[in-house]
Amino acid sequence: MSESSGPIAAPAADAGNPLLAAWTTPFETPPFAEIRPEHFMPAFEQAFADHAGEIAAIVNDPTEPDFDNTVTALERSGKLLNRVAAVFYDLVSAHSSPELLKIDEEVSLRMARHWNPIMMNAVLFGRIAALRDKAARLNLTPEQSRLLERSYTRFHRAGAGLDEASKARMAAINERLAQLGTSFSHHLLGDEQEWMMELGEGDTEGLPDSFVAAARAAAEERGLPGKAVVTLSRSSVEPFLKMSSRRDLREKVYRAFIARGDNGNDNDNNAIIGEILSLREESAKLLGYPTFAAYRLEDSMAKTPEAVRGLLERVWKPARARALADRDALQELVTEEGSNFKLAPWDWRYYAEKLRQRRANFDDAAIKPYLTLDGMIAAAFDTATRLFGITFQERKDVPVWHPDVRVWEVKDADGAHRGLFYGDYYARPSKRSGAWMTSLRDQQKLDSAVAPLIINVCNFAKGAGGEPSLLSPDDARTLFHEFGHGLHGMLSDVTYPSLSGTSVFTDFVELPSQLYEHWQEQPQVLRQFARHYQTGEPLPDDLLQRFIAARKFGQGFATVEFVSSALLDLEFHTQPAASIGEVRAFERKELDKIGMPEEIALRHRPTQFGHIFSGDHYASGYYSYMWSEVMDADAFGAFEEAGDIFAPDVAKRLRDDIYSSGGSRDPEEAYVAFRGRKPEPDALLRRRGLLDTPEAA
C-alpha cells in the first residue's frame, strides 16, 4: 500500500540483478550504471510475488483486526515493488529507450492486474471498515486517524465494496485504462522525437545568440553536429515563437507543436481519448457517481464540479477581457509595421514581446544573460536555507541515470542528513517534455528514519560550446516551482509512507510549488543571484525594476490559455462520453461556447494533454493549479504582512503546517493553521493584475 520504500534486504534469489541486490552505494541509492532494461521484468515479478504474499498474510490473519495488524501492516508492504517501480518510472520519463518503452507497455498492464485484486479485496476492506467503525475507541494519534480514514477512502473509491460482477468489470476497465494511458504518453513522445526543424542560413532572424547556441546543442544531442534545430520541446518552441521574425517559420513550428498526437499517424491519440473517456465514465457509474468529474472531485478540496466551474468562470471573464484588449493592441502593431495580415496564434508571442518592450521597456532577451541555470539553482537553495535552515552540498559520488544529472546532499540546520536532491535540468530526446518532481524514495519513520531521494526534472535548453544555460523568466519560475514540490518531499516529517510528502489532494499539492515561485521574483533574491554570465555583474537596478513592472504584462493571455484547458478538462469529464464524438469537433464546440479568442491556443490541446490522459492524476483536476494559486497568492501575503519575505516565525509555520505535514492533516485545516484563516479569493486576481478589469467586479 505504501508509496515509498526504505532500505530492504536483498532477496536470496538472483543476487546478479542489481534491482534485487542490496545497494551498497552512498545512502543506498540506485546503482544506475549497473541497471539494464532486462533487469526490470524479473525484478517486477519478484516484487509482485513478495507484495502478494504480504497482502495474503494480512487477509488471512486469524486475529481480530487492529491498527497494527491491518493498517500498519499495509504500510509496511510493497517495499520492493515501490523500489523497483520508482527506478523504472524515473528512467521511462527522464531517460527512455525503445527497450524501456516496450517494457513499460507490459508493466502498465501487469501493475493494474497486480493492484486490482488488492484494492478490491473484500476481506481487506472489511478489516479496514471495521476499524473505521470503532475508530473513536482505538486511541489513535491524529496521524493514525488520518491514515485510517484515507485508507478506507482509497479502498472504497477503488470499488472494494462492489459486488463481484462489478468488481470484475472495474478490474477490466483499470487494466485497459493503464494500457491506454501508457500508449497516449508513448505517442506524444514519439511525435516529439520525430519532428525537428533545421535552421538554415537566414532562418535565425530575430533570434538571440543564446537561442541559436541552444539550437546547436539540441542538434548535437540528435547526432547533427554543426547544425541548429528547433524541437517540439516547449523550452524550444515558445522562445522561437516569441523572438523569430520569420513569420513563415513561426507558423510551421506552431502548427507542428499543436498537432502533437493529432497527425493521423501511428502516434495519433484521438481514438485513445474517446475510449479513455468512455471507460472513466463507466467506472464512475459503477461506483454510483453520475460523471467521472463528480467521482474525482469528491475526494478533493473543491468537492464538486460546480465549485471548480465557479472558480474558473470567475477568472475567465476578466482574463478574456484583458486578452481581447491586448489582441487589439497587437493588431495595431501589425498594422503599424505596414503589414495587412490578421493576427494569428503564431504571431501572438512575437508581437506581445514587442508590445511589452513598448509598454514596460522590457524584454526577456535583456534579462536572460543574468538568469544562468547555476545562478537560479543557487537562488532556490539559498531561499530554502533562509526559510527552513536546510543546506545543500553537491555530491559527485552518487550514481545517476545520465551524465547531466547532478546530486546534492540536503542537511538540516543541525547538520543531520535530511535527504538527497537530484536535478536533471536539460532537454534531450530521451526525456518526455515538461517539468516534474518525483522521488526514488519517500520520507517515513515507521520502523526507522528513512531519508527521501527527491528528483526535479526540467527541459531547459543546454548552452553550447561551454556556455552556461541561460533561462527565460518563465524557465526560472519553473525551476522554483519544481523545487517547491521538491521541498514538499524533502521536508516531509511523517511516520507513515502513504502520507509522505506530496501525498495530498491534487488541488492542494500545487500550493507548496506555486508559493515558492514568489521568491524567484523578489528584488533581494534577484539582486544577489541574477548575475551576467560573462561579466558577473549583478542585474542592473533599472532592469530589475522594469522586470518587476512587466510581471503582470500578458496575464490575460496566460490565464486564457490555462483556464480554457481546465474548462475543457472539466467538460470532457462531465458531459456524457457518448455525446462527445469526434475530439476535434468537441474541442471547437466548447471553445466557441466560452468565446475563446481564435488567436490564442489552448495550453494543452486534447491529443497532447498528458496531465489528464497519460494517466488520471490530473483528470478533472487540471484546475488544481488555479485552486492552489488562490492559496499561494494569499499565503505569500503572510510574509508581506510581516514585512520580511524570510520572516522566521512565518517560515516556521510554513514548514510545520504545509511543507512537513504531507497528507497527515486535512489540507484546509493545514492551511488555516498556517494562515490563521481561509484564503482570500481575490488574492489570485490581484496577483495576476486582473482585479482592475471591468469583468472582475
XYZ file of C-alpha atoms in Angstrom, residues 14-655:
642
model
C 19.080 -13.523 -8.242
C 21.826 -11.584 -6.493
C 23.077 -10.774 -10.022
C 20.145 -8.441 -10.606
C 21.053 -5.017 -9.148
C 17.381 -4.248 -8.559
C 17.158 -7.280 -6.280
C 20.524 -6.901 -4.574
C 21.423 -4.781 -1.564
C 22.531 -1.322 -2.675
C 25.987 -0.510 -1.286
C 26.056 2.911 -2.929
C 26.170 6.127 -0.872
C 22.872 6.496 1.004
C 21.683 3.194 -0.549
C 20.791 4.918 -3.803
C 20.012 3.080 -7.071
C 23.188 1.888 -8.861
C 22.092 3.241 -12.234
C 25.240 2.230 -14.126
C 24.559 -1.421 -13.290
C 20.858 -1.436 -14.160
C 19.891 -2.632 -17.647
C 16.453 -2.981 -19.261
C 16.479 -6.765 -18.965
C 16.699 -6.499 -15.164
C 13.268 -4.936 -14.792
C 10.809 -7.705 -15.583
C 12.469 -10.280 -13.282
C 12.589 -7.634 -10.552
C 8.915 -6.762 -11.058
C 7.992 -10.458 -10.984
C 9.759 -10.877 -7.649
C 8.249 -7.652 -6.306
C 4.714 -8.629 -7.325
C 5.134 -12.027 -5.679
C 6.568 -10.560 -2.470
C 3.795 -7.993 -2.210
C 1.052 -10.527 -2.928
C 2.428 -12.680 -0.119
C 2.458 -9.756 2.293
C -1.156 -8.901 1.446
C -2.217 -12.549 1.808
C -0.713 -12.612 5.311
C -2.860 -9.620 6.320
C -6.011 -11.037 4.716
C -5.543 -14.456 6.303
C -4.581 -13.196 9.754
C -6.975 -15.068 12.092
C -6.723 -12.491 14.854
C -9.193 -9.668 15.229
C -8.264 -6.635 13.091
C -6.366 -3.909 14.878
C -4.471 -0.895 13.613
C -1.088 -2.637 13.718
C -2.005 -5.935 12.036
C -4.041 -4.254 9.302
C -3.252 -0.594 8.552
C 0.375 -0.612 9.702
C 0.940 -3.973 8.016
C -0.332 -2.467 4.758
C 2.076 0.425 5.185
C 4.967 -1.998 5.585
C 4.040 -3.967 2.474
C 5.314 -3.481 -1.051
C 8.778 -2.096 -0.328
C 10.472 -3.976 -3.144
C 7.710 -3.098 -5.603
C 7.971 0.574 -4.735
C 11.750 0.495 -5.051
C 11.726 -1.162 -8.497
C 8.847 0.968 -9.785
C 10.470 4.233 -8.685
C 13.638 3.485 -10.644
C 11.719 2.211 -13.658
C 9.369 5.177 -13.993
C 12.182 7.663 -13.466
C 14.004 6.144 -16.443
C 10.892 5.813 -18.627
C 10.174 9.528 -18.181
C 13.636 11.060 -17.973
C 15.904 8.752 -19.993
C 13.830 6.318 -22.012
C 14.825 3.933 -24.759
C 12.848 1.725 -27.160
C 13.581 -1.217 -24.848
C 12.222 0.578 -21.778
C 9.140 1.823 -23.608
C 8.384 -1.723 -24.723
C 8.727 -2.971 -21.144
C 6.501 -0.086 -19.995
C 3.632 -1.421 -22.116
C 3.827 -4.750 -20.302
C 4.464 -3.270 -16.853
C 1.454 -0.928 -17.015
C -0.849 -3.890 -17.625
C 0.839 -6.087 -15.032
C 0.689 -3.284 -12.471
C -3.073 -2.935 -12.968
C -3.533 -6.693 -12.695
C -1.486 -6.708 -9.508
C -3.310 -3.858 -7.758
C -6.883 -4.654 -8.802
C -7.340 -7.726 -6.555
C -5.646 -5.921 -3.678
C -7.720 -2.759 -3.825
C -10.960 -4.722 -4.352
C -10.281 -7.357 -1.690
C -13.464 -7.610 0.354
C -11.749 -9.137 3.394
C -9.075 -6.456 3.464
C -11.658 -3.722 3.032
C -13.780 -5.343 5.732
C -10.895 -5.210 8.211
C -10.314 -1.527 7.466
C -14.022 -0.717 7.633
C -14.341 -2.487 10.995
C -11.503 -0.356 12.389
C -13.059 2.803 10.974
C -16.380 1.978 12.649
C -14.736 1.886 16.070
C -12.026 4.498 15.427
C -13.121 6.622 18.386
C -12.249 3.758 20.744
C -8.846 2.935 19.260
C -6.876 5.729 20.950
C -5.195 6.694 17.682
C -2.818 9.601 17.133
C -4.060 12.326 14.755
C -1.800 10.946 12.011
C -3.100 7.417 12.553
C -6.685 8.658 12.417
C -5.954 10.418 9.149
C -4.255 7.305 7.730
C -7.190 5.080 8.680
C -9.658 7.438 7.042
C -7.533 7.778 3.882
C -7.039 4.000 3.698
C -10.790 3.426 3.920
C -11.408 6.093 1.259
C -8.861 4.603 -1.144
C -10.355 1.108 -0.935
C -13.930 2.357 -1.105
C -13.200 4.514 -4.181
C -11.344 1.633 -5.842
C -14.503 -0.487 -5.724
C -13.814 -2.753 -2.757
C -17.476 -2.518 -1.747
C -18.891 -3.549 -5.136
C -20.480 -6.894 -5.971
C -18.336 -9.471 -7.724
C -19.613 -8.771 -11.239
C -18.967 -5.044 -10.847
C -15.517 -5.725 -9.423
C -14.644 -7.867 -12.425
C -15.763 -5.114 -14.783
C -13.888 -2.473 -12.783
C -10.721 -4.573 -12.939
C -11.032 -4.896 -16.711
C -11.553 -1.129 -17.006
C -8.494 -0.408 -14.885
C -6.336 -2.702 -16.993
C -7.467 -1.115 -20.224
C -7.040 2.420 -18.858
C -3.497 1.574 -17.799
C -2.701 0.430 -21.345
C -4.352 3.460 -22.917
C -2.568 5.957 -20.670
C 0.778 4.369 -21.484
C 0.031 4.420 -25.212
C -1.027 8.081 -25.006
C 2.287 9.132 -23.436
C 4.323 6.976 -25.838
C 2.518 8.503 -28.817
C 3.183 12.001 -27.543
C 6.863 11.254 -27.014
C 7.005 9.685 -30.493
C 5.629 12.791 -32.203
C 8.002 14.997 -30.210
C 11.028 12.861 -31.076
C 10.227 12.579 -34.765
C 9.905 16.287 -35.570
C 12.556 18.971 -35.730
C 13.179 21.978 -37.962
C 16.692 22.732 -39.082
C 17.654 26.401 -39.079
C 19.477 27.229 -42.273
C 21.096 30.430 -43.463
C 18.651 33.300 -42.967
C 16.393 31.297 -40.664
C 17.727 32.893 -37.479
C 16.403 36.432 -37.987
C 15.448 37.919 -34.636
C 16.835 35.004 -32.631
C 19.391 35.932 -29.952
C 22.748 34.190 -29.821
C 21.677 32.281 -26.712
C 18.786 30.652 -28.604
C 20.959 29.737 -31.583
C 23.543 28.228 -29.219
C 20.819 26.133 -27.585
C 19.550 25.080 -31.028
C 23.065 23.928 -31.905
C 23.275 21.959 -28.655
C 19.910 20.342 -29.459
C 21.186 19.350 -32.908
C 24.338 17.845 -31.454
C 22.207 15.880 -28.983
C 20.407 14.441 -32.014
C 23.600 13.477 -33.815
C 23.725 16.549 -36.075
C 26.923 18.383 -35.072
C 27.344 21.772 -36.682
C 23.590 22.140 -37.313
C 20.942 24.058 -35.359
C 17.410 22.742 -34.816
C 14.130 23.791 -33.251
C 12.485 20.864 -31.442
C 8.988 20.357 -30.077
C 10.125 20.861 -26.501
C 8.183 23.783 -25.010
C 11.516 25.345 -23.993
C 12.431 25.462 -27.696
C 9.047 26.316 -29.215
C 7.927 29.195 -27.008
C 11.122 31.289 -27.261
C 11.175 30.714 -31.031
C 7.583 31.939 -31.352
C 8.451 34.930 -29.201
C 11.630 36.013 -30.991
C 11.760 34.733 -34.563
C 10.955 37.451 -37.103
C 10.310 34.804 -39.768
C 6.518 34.560 -39.763
C 6.539 31.550 -42.099
C 8.777 29.595 -39.730
C 6.754 30.630 -36.694
C 3.667 29.186 -38.358
C 5.485 25.958 -39.215
C 6.726 25.463 -35.639
C 3.378 26.436 -34.107
C 1.390 24.048 -36.290
C 3.751 21.164 -35.508
C 3.547 21.932 -31.778
C -0.244 21.988 -31.536
C -0.566 18.923 -33.803
C 1.300 16.552 -31.490
C -0.804 13.414 -31.126
C -3.190 14.668 -33.821
C -1.431 13.834 -37.075
C -3.371 10.791 -38.236
C -0.209 8.687 -37.949
C 0.734 5.794 -35.684
C 1.061 8.299 -32.820
C -2.468 9.660 -33.152
C -4.261 9.970 -29.789
C -7.839 10.786 -30.873
C -9.256 7.268 -30.599
C -7.454 6.749 -27.293
C -9.141 9.815 -25.811
C -12.607 8.591 -26.759
C -12.034 5.200 -25.199
C -10.491 6.668 -22.038
C -13.478 8.955 -21.508
C -15.988 6.129 -22.006
C -14.189 3.853 -19.567
C -13.786 6.568 -16.939
C -17.484 7.372 -17.144
C -18.386 3.699 -16.814
C -16.129 3.257 -13.779
C -17.662 6.311 -12.094
C -21.186 4.985 -12.658
C -20.222 1.582 -11.259
C -19.261 3.450 -8.075
C -22.534 5.377 -8.017
C -21.462 8.741 -9.438
C -23.189 10.484 -12.364
C -19.917 11.537 -14.009
C -16.204 10.932 -13.672
C -15.739 14.554 -12.559
C -18.245 14.053 -9.730
C -16.346 10.925 -8.653
C -12.932 12.518 -8.908
C -13.726 15.824 -7.245
C -15.488 14.348 -4.231
C -12.019 13.451 -2.927
C -10.532 16.939 -3.300
C -10.679 20.340 -1.673
C -13.099 21.552 -4.363
C -15.576 18.660 -3.739
C -17.838 19.318 -6.757
C -17.645 20.181 -10.488
C -19.816 23.205 -9.722
C -17.224 24.612 -7.325
C -14.490 24.152 -9.929
C -16.551 25.744 -12.672
C -17.354 28.647 -10.375
C -13.676 29.414 -9.778
C -12.687 29.033 -13.432
C -15.527 31.219 -14.692
C -14.733 33.852 -12.065
C -11.237 34.095 -13.505
C -12.197 33.547 -17.146
C -14.242 36.699 -17.606
C -11.631 39.306 -16.610
C -8.829 37.284 -18.245
C -10.689 37.083 -21.558
C -11.473 40.801 -21.451
C -7.803 41.606 -20.844
C -6.694 39.229 -23.606
C -9.102 40.768 -26.120
C -7.828 44.256 -25.305
C -4.260 43.015 -25.782
C -5.253 41.375 -29.068
C -6.477 44.701 -30.425
C -3.221 46.361 -29.361
C -1.191 43.614 -31.051
C -3.190 44.004 -34.268
C -2.366 47.714 -34.209
C 1.326 46.836 -34.021
C 0.968 44.612 -37.088
C -0.669 47.481 -38.957
C 1.980 49.948 -37.776
C 4.661 47.766 -39.318
C 2.920 48.079 -42.670
C 1.557 44.551 -42.713
C -2.056 43.778 -43.531
C -2.400 40.238 -42.195
C -4.782 39.350 -39.395
C -3.055 38.415 -36.147
C -2.725 34.617 -35.885
C -1.812 32.340 -32.959
C 1.787 32.034 -34.206
C 2.049 35.837 -34.117
C 0.818 36.428 -30.569
C 4.023 35.850 -28.614
C 6.127 37.739 -31.172
C 4.012 40.888 -31.106
C 3.279 40.602 -27.386
C 7.021 40.829 -26.800
C 7.142 43.984 -28.934
C 4.207 45.442 -27.008
C 5.838 44.591 -23.684
C 9.017 46.353 -24.792
C 6.978 49.406 -25.664
C 4.782 49.495 -22.552
C 7.219 48.235 -19.922
C 10.527 48.863 -21.686
C 11.413 45.247 -21.010
C 12.058 42.078 -22.974
C 13.222 38.631 -21.957
C 16.377 38.878 -24.059
C 17.628 41.702 -21.823
C 17.356 39.763 -18.569
C 18.202 36.283 -19.844
C 22.021 36.772 -19.688
C 21.587 37.327 -15.940
C 19.475 34.214 -15.333
C 22.004 31.402 -15.537
C 20.876 27.938 -14.552
C 23.546 27.708 -11.850
C 22.568 31.114 -10.509
C 18.898 30.199 -10.234
C 19.725 26.840 -8.611
C 21.817 28.756 -6.065
C 18.927 31.188 -5.547
C 16.455 28.341 -4.937
C 18.844 26.693 -2.463
C 19.624 29.942 -0.632
C 15.921 30.730 -0.287
C 15.350 27.315 1.269
C 18.289 27.839 3.624
C 16.975 31.228 4.756
C 13.420 29.966 5.187
C 13.968 26.486 6.591
C 17.612 26.245 7.671
C 18.451 23.375 5.305
C 21.733 23.349 3.347
C 22.851 21.746 0.080
C 26.219 20.198 -0.710
C 26.887 18.742 -4.145
C 27.868 15.080 -4.220
C 29.826 13.545 -7.089
C 29.797 10.010 -5.658
C 26.069 9.257 -6.055
C 25.154 7.222 -9.180
C 22.926 8.990 -11.743
C 20.969 7.920 -14.855
C 22.585 10.471 -17.212
C 25.850 12.428 -17.024
C 23.931 15.729 -16.898
C 22.158 14.800 -13.648
C 23.512 16.473 -10.503
C 23.009 15.429 -6.881
C 23.105 17.404 -3.643
C 23.015 16.176 -0.076
C 20.448 18.065 1.989
C 21.126 18.671 5.676
C 19.123 20.222 8.483
C 20.380 23.233 10.394
C 21.953 20.922 12.981
C 23.939 19.125 10.275
C 21.772 15.988 10.287
C 21.245 14.278 6.942
C 17.780 15.044 5.544
C 17.928 13.506 2.065
C 19.288 13.797 -1.463
C 18.128 16.113 -4.218
C 18.662 15.123 -7.871
C 18.492 17.827 -10.556
C 18.031 16.735 -14.196
C 17.674 20.044 -15.989
C 18.438 19.742 -19.713
C 16.178 18.751 -22.600
C 17.163 15.630 -24.557
C 15.420 13.278 -26.989
C 15.118 10.505 -24.384
C 13.140 12.694 -21.982
C 9.435 13.477 -22.158
C 8.558 17.144 -22.375
C 7.568 19.307 -19.440
C 8.898 19.585 -15.917
C 8.099 17.475 -12.874
C 9.088 16.366 -9.404
C 9.195 12.729 -8.366
C 11.066 10.566 -5.887
C 13.180 7.445 -5.771
C 12.340 7.008 -2.084
C 9.910 8.875 0.156
C 10.445 10.027 3.724
C 8.939 7.917 6.521
C 9.805 6.775 10.036
C 7.525 3.824 10.572
C 10.241 1.397 11.676
C 13.280 3.635 11.318
C 14.044 7.028 9.834
C 14.069 6.819 6.029
C 15.550 9.827 4.229
C 13.953 10.839 0.914
C 15.549 10.812 -2.543
C 13.849 13.655 -4.423
C 14.073 14.426 -8.149
C 13.412 17.548 -10.214
C 13.285 17.060 -13.990
C 13.153 20.021 -16.403
C 13.687 20.589 -20.123
C 15.871 23.678 -20.294
C 17.983 24.394 -23.353
C 21.602 23.440 -22.840
C 24.273 26.012 -23.554
C 26.654 25.161 -26.404
C 30.425 25.370 -26.552
C 30.913 25.587 -22.830
C 28.471 28.478 -22.432
C 26.111 28.259 -19.448
C 22.435 27.518 -19.845
C 20.515 30.803 -19.790
C 16.936 30.772 -18.525
C 13.993 32.903 -19.509
C 11.948 34.360 -16.637
C 9.409 31.567 -17.264
C 12.174 28.952 -17.062
C 13.441 30.425 -13.801
C 9.915 30.353 -12.412
C 9.578 26.711 -13.477
C 12.800 25.856 -11.645
C 11.461 27.405 -8.437
C 8.068 25.738 -8.966
C 9.516 22.241 -9.225
C 11.887 22.932 -6.360
C 8.847 23.877 -4.261
C 7.472 20.409 -4.968
C 10.918 19.052 -4.106
C 10.859 20.798 -0.736
C 7.445 19.267 -0.072
C 9.164 15.887 -0.394
C 12.431 16.812 1.339
C 10.868 18.495 4.372
C 8.248 15.790 4.888
C 8.153 14.663 8.525
C 5.538 11.945 8.886
C 5.533 8.420 10.218
C 3.566 6.559 7.565
C 4.686 6.167 3.921
C 1.237 6.687 2.404
C 1.046 10.164 3.937
C 4.550 11.262 2.934
C 5.450 14.447 1.100
C 3.234 15.178 -1.876
C 0.631 12.509 -0.968
C -2.087 15.158 -0.676
C -5.164 16.236 -2.633
C -4.342 17.270 -6.198
C -5.760 20.750 -5.653
C -3.512 21.212 -2.611
C -0.314 19.677 -3.999
C 0.427 22.755 -6.123
C 0.402 25.110 -3.121
C 3.990 24.444 -1.951
C 5.312 24.686 -5.514
C 3.418 27.774 -6.643
C 4.044 29.542 -3.358
C 7.783 29.012 -3.775
C 7.674 30.790 -7.157
C 7.092 34.083 -5.338
C 10.663 34.175 -4.026
C 12.162 33.889 -7.512
C 10.842 37.312 -8.443
C 11.788 39.122 -5.226
C 14.290 42.004 -5.664
C 16.563 40.881 -2.827
C 16.834 37.397 -4.356
C 17.455 38.660 -7.875
C 19.975 41.275 -6.760
C 22.077 38.541 -5.189
C 21.791 35.732 -7.734
C 20.953 37.278 -11.109
C 24.439 37.986 -12.483
C 25.620 38.405 -16.059
C 27.050 35.143 -17.329
C 30.050 36.877 -18.953
C 30.918 39.753 -16.634
C 29.498 38.562 -13.305
C 27.873 41.961 -12.881
C 24.658 41.965 -10.850
C 21.335 42.692 -12.507
C 21.180 46.486 -13.015
C 18.605 48.104 -10.790
C 16.753 49.778 -13.657
C 16.399 46.441 -15.467
C 15.258 44.816 -12.225
C 12.577 47.467 -11.750
C 11.424 47.092 -15.358
C 11.254 43.318 -14.932
C 9.110 43.678 -11.804
C 6.861 46.198 -13.545
C 6.465 43.871 -16.539
C 5.500 40.786 -14.499
C 1.769 41.306 -14.901
C 2.010 42.017 -18.609
C 0.399 39.287 -20.703
C -1.588 37.793 -17.845
C -4.741 37.897 -19.951
C -3.118 35.576 -22.497
C -1.518 33.296 -19.889
C -4.746 32.982 -17.923
C -6.889 32.359 -21.010
C -4.644 29.580 -22.358
C -4.661 27.867 -18.955
C -8.310 28.318 -17.927
C -9.577 27.197 -21.344
C -7.621 23.945 -20.936
C -9.003 23.487 -17.417
C -12.577 24.119 -18.583
C -12.147 21.650 -21.446
C -10.848 19.053 -18.988
C -13.958 19.608 -16.870
C -16.297 19.315 -19.876
C -14.630 16.109 -21.069
C -15.399 14.553 -17.694
C -18.885 15.956 -17.020
C -20.609 15.547 -20.380
C -21.752 12.044 -21.428
C -18.885 10.312 -23.194
C -21.210 9.104 -25.948
C -22.105 12.715 -26.782
C -18.527 13.871 -27.245
C -17.944 12.166 -30.571
C -15.043 13.461 -32.641
C -12.492 15.040 -30.288
C -11.508 17.924 -32.547
C -15.142 18.929 -33.113
C -15.880 18.758 -29.371
C -12.847 20.912 -28.657
C -14.035 23.512 -31.187
C -17.606 23.486 -29.863
C -16.517 24.020 -26.250
C -14.085 26.787 -27.132
C -16.766 28.560 -29.164
C -19.110 28.238 -26.173
C -16.758 30.146 -23.869
C -15.748 32.667 -26.511
C -12.133 31.540 -26.818
C -10.165 34.148 -28.788
C -9.112 32.418 -32.009
C -5.659 33.998 -31.759
C -4.877 32.036 -28.573
C -4.329 28.288 -28.434
C -5.095 26.022 -25.541
C -2.088 25.480 -23.333
C -2.708 21.767 -23.916
C -4.809 20.569 -26.834
C -6.577 17.272 -26.025
C -4.278 14.974 -28.037
C -1.235 16.235 -26.126
C -2.897 16.782 -22.740
C -0.710 14.327 -20.841
C -1.835 15.741 -17.493
C -5.278 14.207 -17.975
C -4.774 11.385 -20.478
C -1.332 9.868 -19.763
C -2.875 8.726 -16.500
C -5.695 10.036 -14.347
C -3.761 12.010 -11.741
C -4.978 15.376 -13.073
C -8.119 14.118 -14.883
C -10.912 16.548 -13.895
C -8.139 18.162 -11.882
C -6.186 20.477 -14.179
C -7.990 23.325 -12.419
C -5.848 22.422 -9.382
C -3.086 24.839 -10.337
C -5.540 27.713 -10.131
C -7.249 26.415 -6.977
C -3.826 26.262 -5.354
C -2.959 29.710 -6.708
C -5.797 31.196 -4.679
C -3.983 29.824 -1.630
C -0.419 30.612 -2.719
C -1.179 34.236 -3.558
C -2.883 34.603 -0.185
C -0.170 32.656 1.654
C 2.703 34.829 0.446
C 0.742 37.733 1.872
C 1.645 36.405 5.341
C 5.298 37.232 4.651
C 4.412 40.593 3.106
C 2.312 41.482 6.135
C 5.265 40.559 8.368
C 7.441 42.993 6.401
C 10.056 40.303 5.748
C 9.920 37.676 2.995
C 12.048 35.433 5.234
C 10.195 36.175 8.495
C 11.318 33.332 10.843
C 8.005 32.850 12.642
C 6.021 32.745 9.387
C 8.602 30.411 7.814
C 8.358 28.068 10.800
C 4.581 27.857 10.426
C 5.008 27.314 6.705
C 7.373 24.412 7.301
